[in-house]
Amino acid sequence: MPPIAGGLLETKGISTRTITSLLRQSIPTPSTKSLVGSMSMQASKKYKNFDKPQQFYMNSSNSARESESHYLPQKHQLVNHLCSNDTFGSRNSPHQVSDIQYCTLESSSVAGSYGIRQSPSISLSSTTGSSVSQHDSLSDNTYGSPASVSCLTEDPNDLKHKMRELETAMLGSEMDNGDSFETTFDRQLFLEPEKWKLLEIVRGDLKKGLIACARAVEDDDLMMAELLMTELRQMVSVSGEPIQRLGAYLLEGLIARVASTGSSIYKALKCKEPTSSELLSYMHILYEVCPYFKFGYFSANGAIAEALKGENAVHIIDFQIAQGSQWISLIQALAARPGGPPRVRITGIDDSISEYARGSGLHVVGQRLSRLAQSCNVPFEFHAAPLSGDKVHVEHLFVHPGEALAVNFAYQLHHMPDESVSTENHRDRILRMVKSLSPKVVTLVEQESNTNTAPFFPRFLETLDYYTAIFESIDAVLPRDHKERISVEQHCLARDIVNVIACEGAERVERHELLGKWKSRFRMAGFSPYPLSPFVNATIKSLLENYCEHYKLEDRDEALYLGWKNRVLSVSCAWL
């Protein structure tokens, strides 16, 4: 798609400068009423096909204060009232509007020509890990009141001002960026009363503002969406309260969705940032401060150990082995089994995300687990299957007769595209394939969230609710000034948030389902529930004693539910 500017007129042989000149010669000096009416008509035409917002990208840093600078607003603000006799203070003069552009990922250059002018994106991550220095803080934004409507018409330069707006309405982004404040102000002149009221509500409630912005995006009301985004930029912060930090990433997702760059941002975050050693460090911090991963690993290992009890040869297939950390405790437990350990074989399935995080291929995982097994006197063999889960077929799994088989899906099955994405429906195909191997047990650990087939707006609300609990739980452990907390949230959580909000179709890979839907899929594939032993439940309860009291564990419907306060976050169950 070509850049949107004044090119539409020029393709018909009329230059934009010619149009401007003709307009200035032909339009008489209007009265107050006719001028405002004319401008209202022009603005409505302009925003009917409003340009998509643009994102700018640059490097960002690891320091909390420098990272926060990416989320600070420009020096101008949306005006608060239409009719006021006050004049703007000098810091709010349109001639002093800062032209600094906040920048994030280089991948967003694909959106470079489709921008809402002066609507820079907030920062998710960078390509180098360094940052531009922070510029003016929120306290530098002096709130002023606009001139009244009468002042607009009595000012001797008003016609020039309105002509400039008329040119902008016709010529779009060919106009220079210096009129950013003026156009933002004039857009508000044409808001319906209920939208004025909404803007006032948003200024005092970040959560309501995020929801209103998502609704505007859903309704394709891009003028309102941009006004709300301008307000929200002043309210979010990567070093603030949980809702402010989450709001920063949700806002990035909304901007990316409007600009149709969600996939580019997701891929850049997945593949380029940060280095593998840094990412491992951030993942380890999240693993230690929140019990979600330990909950999943311990509950799955308990079910596997119970199902494989008494077997002499066991084979475990892990559908995303990552670092292989889940199997350390299981190998140690099997080594202590009365009568001696069984022969253990692990097939590790991998994808580019895990390989990038490790900084190397699956052989590193095999070597690590082999050394551990040798130290525990456990006969061990490792097989690598370096491909994404939806590409797996029976021939990749190295199944041998006489082995007791266990299959593990820990926070992985929701990445498989289902019938809503692909006619192949890999989600159900994989389950049928696994069932055909007659496993002793299949373990499932997933986020308890409904983002798979939900339309955009309900999906946004679900994401807001789910990740509010996640960010609150992190806040209970890591202090606001923790030097690596921002990086942990950016690189371990933000990528998924942006993908859920900004992407659709095959590009949206974060597709969570509730346990009820997973149960239907497992039953259709021929599985029956495998009850978890009371020992697993007791182990998880003991684990949670080391964490905040707000974590809740519930054993019901043949599954374990882990939640934060009243929100269920993860669920674990087993099948045979």
XYZ file of C-alpha atoms in Angstrom:
576
model
C 0.000 0.000 0.000
C 1.436 3.434 -0.959
C 1.921 6.156 1.647
C -1.155 8.234 2.420
C -0.455 11.913 1.900
C -1.513 14.423 -0.727
C -0.837 11.886 -3.440
C -4.527 11.295 -4.216
C -4.929 14.764 -5.630
C -1.615 14.724 -7.424
C -2.470 11.503 -9.269
C -5.247 13.454 -10.943
C -2.811 16.064 -12.158
C -3.478 18.653 -9.477
C -0.655 19.474 -7.097
C -1.431 20.086 -3.468
C 0.146 23.532 -3.596
C -2.188 24.432 -6.511
C -5.204 23.293 -4.519
C -4.075 25.381 -1.560
C -3.610 28.424 -3.735
C -7.042 28.032 -5.360
C -8.685 27.627 -1.984
C -7.099 30.784 -0.642
C -8.258 32.775 -3.696
C -11.788 31.420 -3.881
C -13.020 31.172 -0.275
C -14.396 34.471 1.052
C -14.009 35.539 4.642
C -16.715 33.541 6.421
C -18.875 34.481 9.315
C -18.351 32.805 12.640
C -21.222 30.365 12.139
C -20.425 29.453 8.547
C -16.717 29.011 9.317
C -17.338 26.566 12.162
C -19.934 24.718 10.089
C -17.562 24.466 7.140
C -14.776 23.173 9.319
C -17.083 20.623 10.916
C -18.014 19.270 7.484
C -14.370 19.079 6.396
C -13.337 17.366 9.606
C -16.089 14.785 9.322
C -14.865 13.942 5.851
C -11.311 13.757 7.056
C -11.955 11.379 9.896
C -14.275 9.116 8.019
C -11.188 7.608 6.480
C -8.810 8.519 9.238
C -5.197 7.438 8.817
C -3.910 4.571 10.943
C -1.575 5.495 13.789
C 2.110 5.365 13.217
C 4.747 3.856 15.483
C 8.296 5.050 15.690
C 11.136 2.921 16.821
C 14.447 3.524 18.538
C 16.522 1.890 21.233
C 15.403 1.670 24.848
C 17.241 0.936 28.068
C 17.134 -1.449 30.966
C 16.956 1.242 33.609
C 13.505 1.812 35.068
C 13.654 5.582 34.773
C 14.906 5.592 31.203
C 12.391 2.970 30.133
C 9.612 5.026 31.633
C 10.529 7.964 29.429
C 9.090 6.078 26.492
C 5.676 6.269 28.102
C 5.699 9.974 28.942
C 3.408 12.236 26.933
C 4.504 15.054 24.686
C 4.383 18.532 26.158
C 0.919 19.273 24.809
C -2.230 17.765 26.294
C -5.804 17.303 25.234
C -7.768 20.340 26.362
C -10.227 19.840 29.200
C -13.033 22.252 28.369
C -14.435 23.735 25.159
C -15.582 27.089 26.552
C -13.126 28.942 28.773
C -11.806 32.471 28.728
C -8.370 31.445 29.984
C -5.442 31.485 27.637
C -2.741 28.874 27.357
C 0.396 29.233 29.412
C 3.627 29.571 27.524
C 4.555 25.901 28.087
C 1.375 24.838 26.301
C 1.792 27.075 23.311
C 1.448 25.118 20.059
C 4.667 26.734 18.894
C 6.520 24.998 21.738
C 5.172 21.518 21.166
C 7.974 19.021 21.439
C 8.724 17.097 18.239
C 10.597 14.337 20.057
C 9.376 10.968 18.812
C 9.364 8.064 21.210
C 10.647 4.981 19.561
C 10.551 1.247 20.047
C 11.071 -1.655 17.681
C 12.680 -1.383 14.289
C 10.182 -3.927 12.977
C 7.448 -1.321 13.051
C 8.932 0.498 10.093
C 6.294 -1.374 8.103
C 3.785 1.039 9.577
C 5.850 4.111 8.900
C 3.600 5.578 6.230
C 0.253 5.019 7.889
C 0.445 7.209 10.937
C -1.741 9.316 13.087
C 0.494 12.325 13.210
C 2.372 12.911 16.458
C 1.075 9.705 18.001
C 4.300 7.903 18.867
C 4.051 4.379 20.221
C 5.000 3.450 23.722
C 7.979 1.174 24.118
C 7.845 -2.576 24.470
C 11.453 -3.364 23.844
C 14.452 -2.368 21.816
C 16.907 -3.923 19.492
C 19.959 -3.281 21.589
C 18.800 -2.879 25.157
C 20.027 0.732 25.459
C 17.766 3.736 25.702
C 17.409 7.349 24.791
C 17.741 9.478 27.886
C 14.573 10.431 29.626
C 13.032 13.750 28.740
C 10.554 15.912 30.623
C 8.620 14.213 33.417
C 4.888 14.270 33.887
C 5.223 17.224 36.228
C 6.405 19.322 33.278
C 2.993 19.053 31.633
C 1.216 22.221 32.691
C -2.511 21.987 32.259
C -4.005 25.067 30.643
C -7.424 26.027 29.304
C -8.138 26.739 25.667
C -9.432 29.985 24.359
C -13.187 30.254 24.040
C -15.048 29.810 20.762
C -15.520 33.557 20.480
C -11.771 34.010 20.648
C -11.378 31.662 17.725
C -13.455 33.848 15.489
C -12.392 37.240 16.774
C -8.681 36.546 16.412
C -7.341 38.328 13.264
C -5.311 35.232 12.424
C -8.313 32.922 12.750
C -8.976 32.622 9.023
C -5.353 31.655 8.470
C -5.677 29.088 11.237
C -8.853 27.636 9.735
C -7.357 27.595 6.271
C -4.484 25.599 7.652
C -6.976 23.137 9.102
C -8.830 22.978 5.794
C -5.595 22.218 3.987
C -4.818 19.530 6.530
C -8.254 17.984 6.118
C -7.729 17.765 2.355
C -4.039 17.051 2.155
C -3.553 14.771 5.149
C -0.005 13.991 6.188
C 1.624 16.348 3.683
C 1.163 19.081 6.266
C 4.035 19.550 8.647
C 3.883 18.170 12.160
C 3.810 21.583 13.769
C 0.005 21.708 13.792
C -0.331 18.600 15.931
C -1.767 20.445 18.929
C -4.123 22.515 16.788
C -5.583 19.546 14.949
C -5.973 17.597 18.176
C -7.843 20.544 19.672
C -10.083 21.014 16.658
C -10.977 17.326 16.563
C -12.520 17.777 19.970
C -14.722 20.597 18.670
C -16.735 18.048 16.738
C -17.164 15.433 19.465
C -20.678 14.488 20.501
C -21.551 15.457 24.102
C -21.360 11.857 25.300
C -17.828 11.558 23.951
C -16.826 14.756 25.737
C -18.167 13.193 28.916
C -16.251 9.997 28.202
C -12.978 11.890 27.834
C -13.535 13.509 31.218
C -14.198 10.101 32.814
C -11.099 8.601 31.203
C -8.861 11.297 32.658
C -9.628 9.990 36.128
C -9.779 6.233 35.528
C -7.088 4.364 33.581
C -8.984 1.080 33.452
C -12.102 2.729 32.056
C -9.912 4.585 29.587
C -8.345 1.384 28.287
C -11.765 -0.209 27.891
C -13.142 2.864 26.122
C -10.170 2.920 23.756
C -10.623 -0.764 22.928
C -14.306 -0.104 22.252
C -13.416 2.763 19.919
C -10.977 0.507 18.062
C -13.649 -2.196 17.866
C -16.156 0.330 16.464
C -13.546 1.687 14.008
C -13.958 5.137 15.570
C -10.356 6.087 14.931
C -10.677 9.756 15.785
C -11.962 8.877 19.262
C -9.382 6.105 19.559
C -6.546 8.564 18.917
C -7.888 11.076 21.418
C -8.128 8.329 24.023
C -4.647 7.048 23.193
C -3.305 10.560 23.720
C -4.904 10.642 27.156
C -3.773 7.123 28.052
C -0.135 7.825 27.198
C -0.085 10.290 30.049
C -1.467 7.724 32.506
C 0.560 4.564 31.861
C 4.050 3.814 33.144
C 6.293 0.745 33.079
C 7.459 1.598 36.599
C 4.091 2.480 38.101
C 1.300 0.557 39.758
C 0.209 -2.805 38.276
C -2.601 -1.297 36.190
C -0.248 1.415 34.885
C 2.337 -1.154 33.836
C -0.209 -3.465 32.257
C -1.870 -0.455 30.637
C 1.391 0.419 28.905
C 1.460 -2.946 27.124
C -2.264 -3.008 26.409
C -1.982 0.452 24.876
C 0.926 -0.737 22.742
C -1.265 -3.596 21.565
C -4.119 -1.247 20.662
C -1.803 1.057 18.739
C -0.281 -1.913 16.930
C -3.725 -3.266 16.099
C -4.849 -0.006 14.505
C -1.551 0.258 12.629
C -1.731 -3.430 11.624
C 1.794 -4.022 12.919
C 1.006 -6.475 15.717
C 2.634 -9.407 13.959
C 5.829 -7.446 13.293
C 6.116 -6.403 16.930
C 5.462 -9.948 18.134
C 8.115 -11.389 15.849
C 10.648 -8.741 16.811
C 10.094 -9.320 20.507
C 10.289 -13.075 19.984
C 13.411 -13.203 17.880
C 15.570 -10.158 18.595
C 15.180 -9.090 22.186
C 16.942 -9.610 24.487
C 20.041 -11.750 24.133
C 19.541 -15.390 25.064
C 21.497 -15.095 28.305
C 19.455 -12.057 29.387
C 16.169 -13.751 28.497
C 17.120 -16.803 30.528
C 17.844 -14.532 33.461
C 14.469 -12.789 33.163
C 12.637 -16.114 32.826
C 14.420 -17.426 35.906
C 13.345 -14.380 37.921
C 9.715 -14.886 36.894
C 10.009 -18.604 37.669
C 11.220 -17.831 41.179
C 8.915 -14.969 42.144
C 5.640 -16.490 40.844
C 4.521 -20.097 41.431
C 2.767 -20.575 38.075
C 5.497 -22.615 36.417
C 6.384 -24.599 39.521
C 2.697 -25.352 40.012
C 2.483 -26.742 36.500
C 5.720 -28.709 36.620
C 5.148 -30.231 40.062
C 1.559 -31.252 39.385
C 2.433 -32.800 36.007
C 5.449 -34.635 37.427
C 3.321 -36.003 40.266
C 0.793 -37.426 37.827
C 3.561 -38.937 35.652
C 5.358 -40.507 38.614
C 2.078 -42.007 39.814
C 1.160 -43.410 36.379
C 4.642 -44.861 35.710
C 5.041 -46.443 39.139
C 6.517 -49.940 38.840
C 7.506 -49.573 35.160
C 11.036 -50.651 34.151
C 11.283 -48.570 30.968
C 9.657 -45.186 30.610
C 9.458 -42.729 27.724
C 8.472 -39.098 28.258
C 7.511 -36.875 25.326
C 7.645 -33.170 26.144
C 5.903 -30.926 23.606
C 8.080 -27.937 24.483
C 11.023 -28.927 26.560
C 12.601 -25.442 26.752
C 15.505 -25.757 29.227
C 14.442 -29.214 30.412
C 14.115 -27.901 33.968
C 10.845 -29.737 34.600
C 12.542 -33.135 34.451
C 15.294 -32.528 36.990
C 13.068 -33.264 39.987
C 11.441 -36.246 38.246
C 14.784 -37.888 37.401
C 15.859 -37.399 41.008
C 12.597 -38.944 42.248
C 12.939 -41.942 39.923
C 16.516 -42.445 41.131
C 15.224 -42.868 44.689
C 12.519 -45.372 43.751
C 12.584 -48.596 45.795
C 14.043 -51.428 43.712
C 16.108 -49.080 41.592
C 15.350 -46.555 38.859
C 13.813 -47.453 35.488
C 15.416 -46.805 32.132
C 14.380 -43.281 31.144
C 14.070 -41.887 27.643
C 12.997 -38.303 26.963
C 11.994 -36.925 23.567
C 12.241 -33.137 23.646
C 10.206 -31.161 21.109
C 11.473 -27.677 20.502
C 10.807 -24.529 18.499
C 12.701 -21.384 17.596
C 11.581 -19.558 20.738
C 13.140 -22.113 23.058
C 16.249 -22.424 20.940
C 16.731 -18.666 20.949
C 16.235 -18.473 24.720
C 18.873 -21.145 25.263
C 21.253 -19.667 22.745
C 21.796 -23.117 21.260
C 20.063 -26.256 20.014
C 18.466 -29.163 21.830
C 21.777 -30.950 22.306
C 22.449 -28.587 25.230
C 19.319 -29.860 27.004
C 20.258 -33.471 26.291
C 23.741 -32.996 27.704
C 22.440 -31.317 30.827
C 19.879 -34.020 31.579
C 22.336 -36.793 30.727
C 24.859 -35.461 33.240
C 22.159 -35.266 35.898
C 20.939 -38.812 35.214
C 24.470 -40.146 35.315
C 25.077 -38.515 38.690
C 21.873 -40.192 39.964
C 22.708 -43.589 38.393
C 19.628 -43.462 36.176
C 19.957 -45.118 32.733
C 19.092 -42.268 30.386
C 18.646 -41.503 26.696
C 17.641 -38.241 25.043
C 16.122 -37.684 21.602
C 15.707 -34.271 19.998
C 12.779 -33.216 17.814
C 13.656 -29.648 16.749
C 10.337 -28.454 15.332
C 7.234 -26.630 16.518
C 4.463 -28.668 18.113
C 1.945 -28.322 15.283
C 4.461 -29.867 12.857
C 4.913 -33.048 14.896
C 3.964 -36.447 13.456
C 4.380 -39.971 14.818
C 7.711 -40.511 13.054
C 9.245 -37.636 15.059
C 8.514 -39.217 18.449
C 10.812 -42.296 18.499
C 8.213 -44.497 20.222
C 9.515 -48.006 21.057
C 7.462 -51.079 21.994
C 7.580 -52.096 25.648
C 8.029 -48.604 27.036
C 5.508 -46.932 29.331
C 4.686 -43.647 27.602
C 3.908 -40.275 29.211
C 3.140 -37.134 27.171
C 3.461 -33.636 28.633
C 1.678 -30.479 27.447
C 2.835 -27.741 29.850
C 1.672 -24.280 28.736
C 2.072 -25.375 25.143
C -1.126 -26.796 23.634
C -2.738 -23.344 23.319
C -0.111 -22.492 20.681
C -1.512 -25.150 18.352
C -3.858 -23.658 15.713
C -7.344 -25.131 15.893
C -10.348 -25.282 13.568
C -10.848 -21.507 13.786
C -7.403 -20.951 12.205
C -6.645 -23.962 10.016
C -8.675 -26.641 8.306
C -6.021 -29.093 9.500
C -6.980 -28.294 13.123
C -3.599 -29.247 14.591
C -4.895 -28.871 18.138
C -7.239 -31.839 17.786
C -4.968 -33.699 15.357
C -2.139 -33.779 17.897
C -4.452 -35.121 20.611
C -5.743 -37.903 18.334
C -2.178 -38.780 17.349
C -1.073 -38.977 20.988
C -4.053 -41.146 21.874
C -3.114 -43.574 19.094
C 0.197 -44.182 20.924
C -1.676 -45.588 23.983
C 0.086 -43.464 26.615
C -0.090 -44.288 30.306
C -0.791 -40.626 31.069
C -1.050 -37.266 29.323
C -0.602 -34.106 31.412
C -2.113 -30.735 30.587
C -1.172 -27.410 32.179
C -2.729 -24.252 30.742
C -3.671 -20.685 31.550
C -7.334 -20.495 32.505
C -8.305 -17.786 30.055
C -10.663 -17.476 27.102
C -8.865 -15.749 24.224
C -9.043 -18.263 21.386
C -12.216 -17.606 19.392
C -13.503 -14.638 21.390
C -14.086 -11.472 19.310
C -11.665 -8.616 19.808
C -13.469 -6.568 22.464
C -14.380 -9.469 24.822
C -10.851 -10.766 24.292
C -9.444 -7.410 25.356
C -11.561 -7.427 28.522
C -10.441 -10.967 29.330
C -6.785 -10.043 28.810
C -7.161 -6.961 30.993
C -8.696 -9.007 33.810
C -6.270 -11.931 33.558
C -3.056 -9.914 33.404
C -4.204 -7.494 36.096
C -3.968 -10.450 38.481
C -0.568 -11.452 37.054
C 0.901 -7.958 37.449
C -0.545 -7.619 40.951
C 1.080 -10.905 41.956
C 4.458 -9.721 40.645
C 4.015 -6.436 42.491
C 3.607 -8.339 45.756
C 7.129 -9.762 45.402
C 9.302 -7.440 43.326
C 9.590 -3.824 44.528
C 8.845 -1.030 42.076
C 12.503 -0.049 41.940
C 13.763 -3.571 41.248
C 16.290 -3.035 38.477
C 15.203 -6.047 36.399
C 11.450 -6.090 37.037
C 10.690 -3.945 33.991
C 12.719 -6.280 31.765
C 10.993 -9.336 33.241
C 7.569 -7.936 32.392
C 8.592 -6.639 28.982
C 10.259 -9.796 27.755
C 8.249 -12.496 29.531
C 4.732 -11.025 29.416
C 4.418 -8.069 27.019
C 4.990 -10.135 23.885
C 2.008 -12.359 24.678
C -0.213 -9.393 25.558
C 0.520 -7.637 22.266
C -0.099 -10.828 20.324
C -3.514 -11.390 21.923
C -4.603 -7.772 21.357
C -3.022 -6.845 18.025
C -2.961 -10.017 15.931
C -5.575 -12.132 14.174
C -5.684 -15.329 12.162
C -2.579 -17.491 11.990
C -0.483 -14.591 13.344
C -2.260 -14.794 16.709
C -0.573 -17.749 18.395
C -1.626 -16.985 21.977
C -4.996 -18.748 21.902
C -6.009 -19.823 25.394
C -9.075 -21.876 26.216
C -10.913 -22.631 29.442
C -10.647 -26.091 30.979
C -14.191 -26.919 29.903
C -13.155 -26.619 26.261
C -9.970 -28.626 26.811
C -12.039 -31.390 28.414
C -14.251 -31.522 25.341
C -11.241 -31.825 23.068
C -9.631 -34.597 25.140
C -12.865 -36.567 25.330
C -13.431 -36.248 21.576
C -9.920 -37.645 21.068
C -10.824 -40.678 23.208
C -9.229 -39.737 26.558
C -10.631 -40.199 30.052
C -9.705 -38.122 33.138
C -6.848 -39.412 35.276
C -7.402 -38.240 38.872
C -4.456 -36.531 40.517
C -3.289 -38.172 43.733
C -3.754 -36.437 47.120
C 0.045 -36.395 47.373
C 0.224 -33.981 44.408
C -2.321 -31.696 46.025
C -0.388 -31.680 49.323
C 2.888 -30.953 47.500
C 1.407 -27.906 45.740
C -0.099 -26.597 48.975
C 3.285 -26.891 50.624
C 4.835 -25.013 47.702
C 2.377 -22.134 48.017
C 3.284 -21.602 51.659
C 6.460 -19.948 50.381
C 4.460 -17.367 48.433
C 1.925 -14.630 49.089
C -1.245 -15.514 50.969
C -3.354 -14.281 48.064
C -2.551 -17.380 46.005
C -5.400 -19.886 46.125
C -5.388 -23.620 45.304
C -8.588 -25.524 44.585
C -9.066 -29.208 43.801
C -12.289 -29.792 41.877
C -13.612 -31.472 38.759
C -10.554 -33.772 38.661
C -8.224 -30.807 38.209
C -6.114 -28.407 40.250
C -6.799 -24.675 39.941
C -4.246 -22.035 40.938
C -5.523 -18.486 41.360
C -4.673 -15.035 42.624
C -7.389 -13.729 44.939
C -10.636 -14.424 43.048
C -9.109 -14.947 39.605
C -8.120 -18.466 38.454
C -4.876 -18.240 36.482
C -3.649 -21.786 35.767
C -5.157 -25.249 35.708
C -3.513 -28.692 35.759
C -5.053 -32.077 34.975
C -4.150 -35.518 33.612
C -5.700 -37.923 31.071
C -5.331 -41.525 29.927
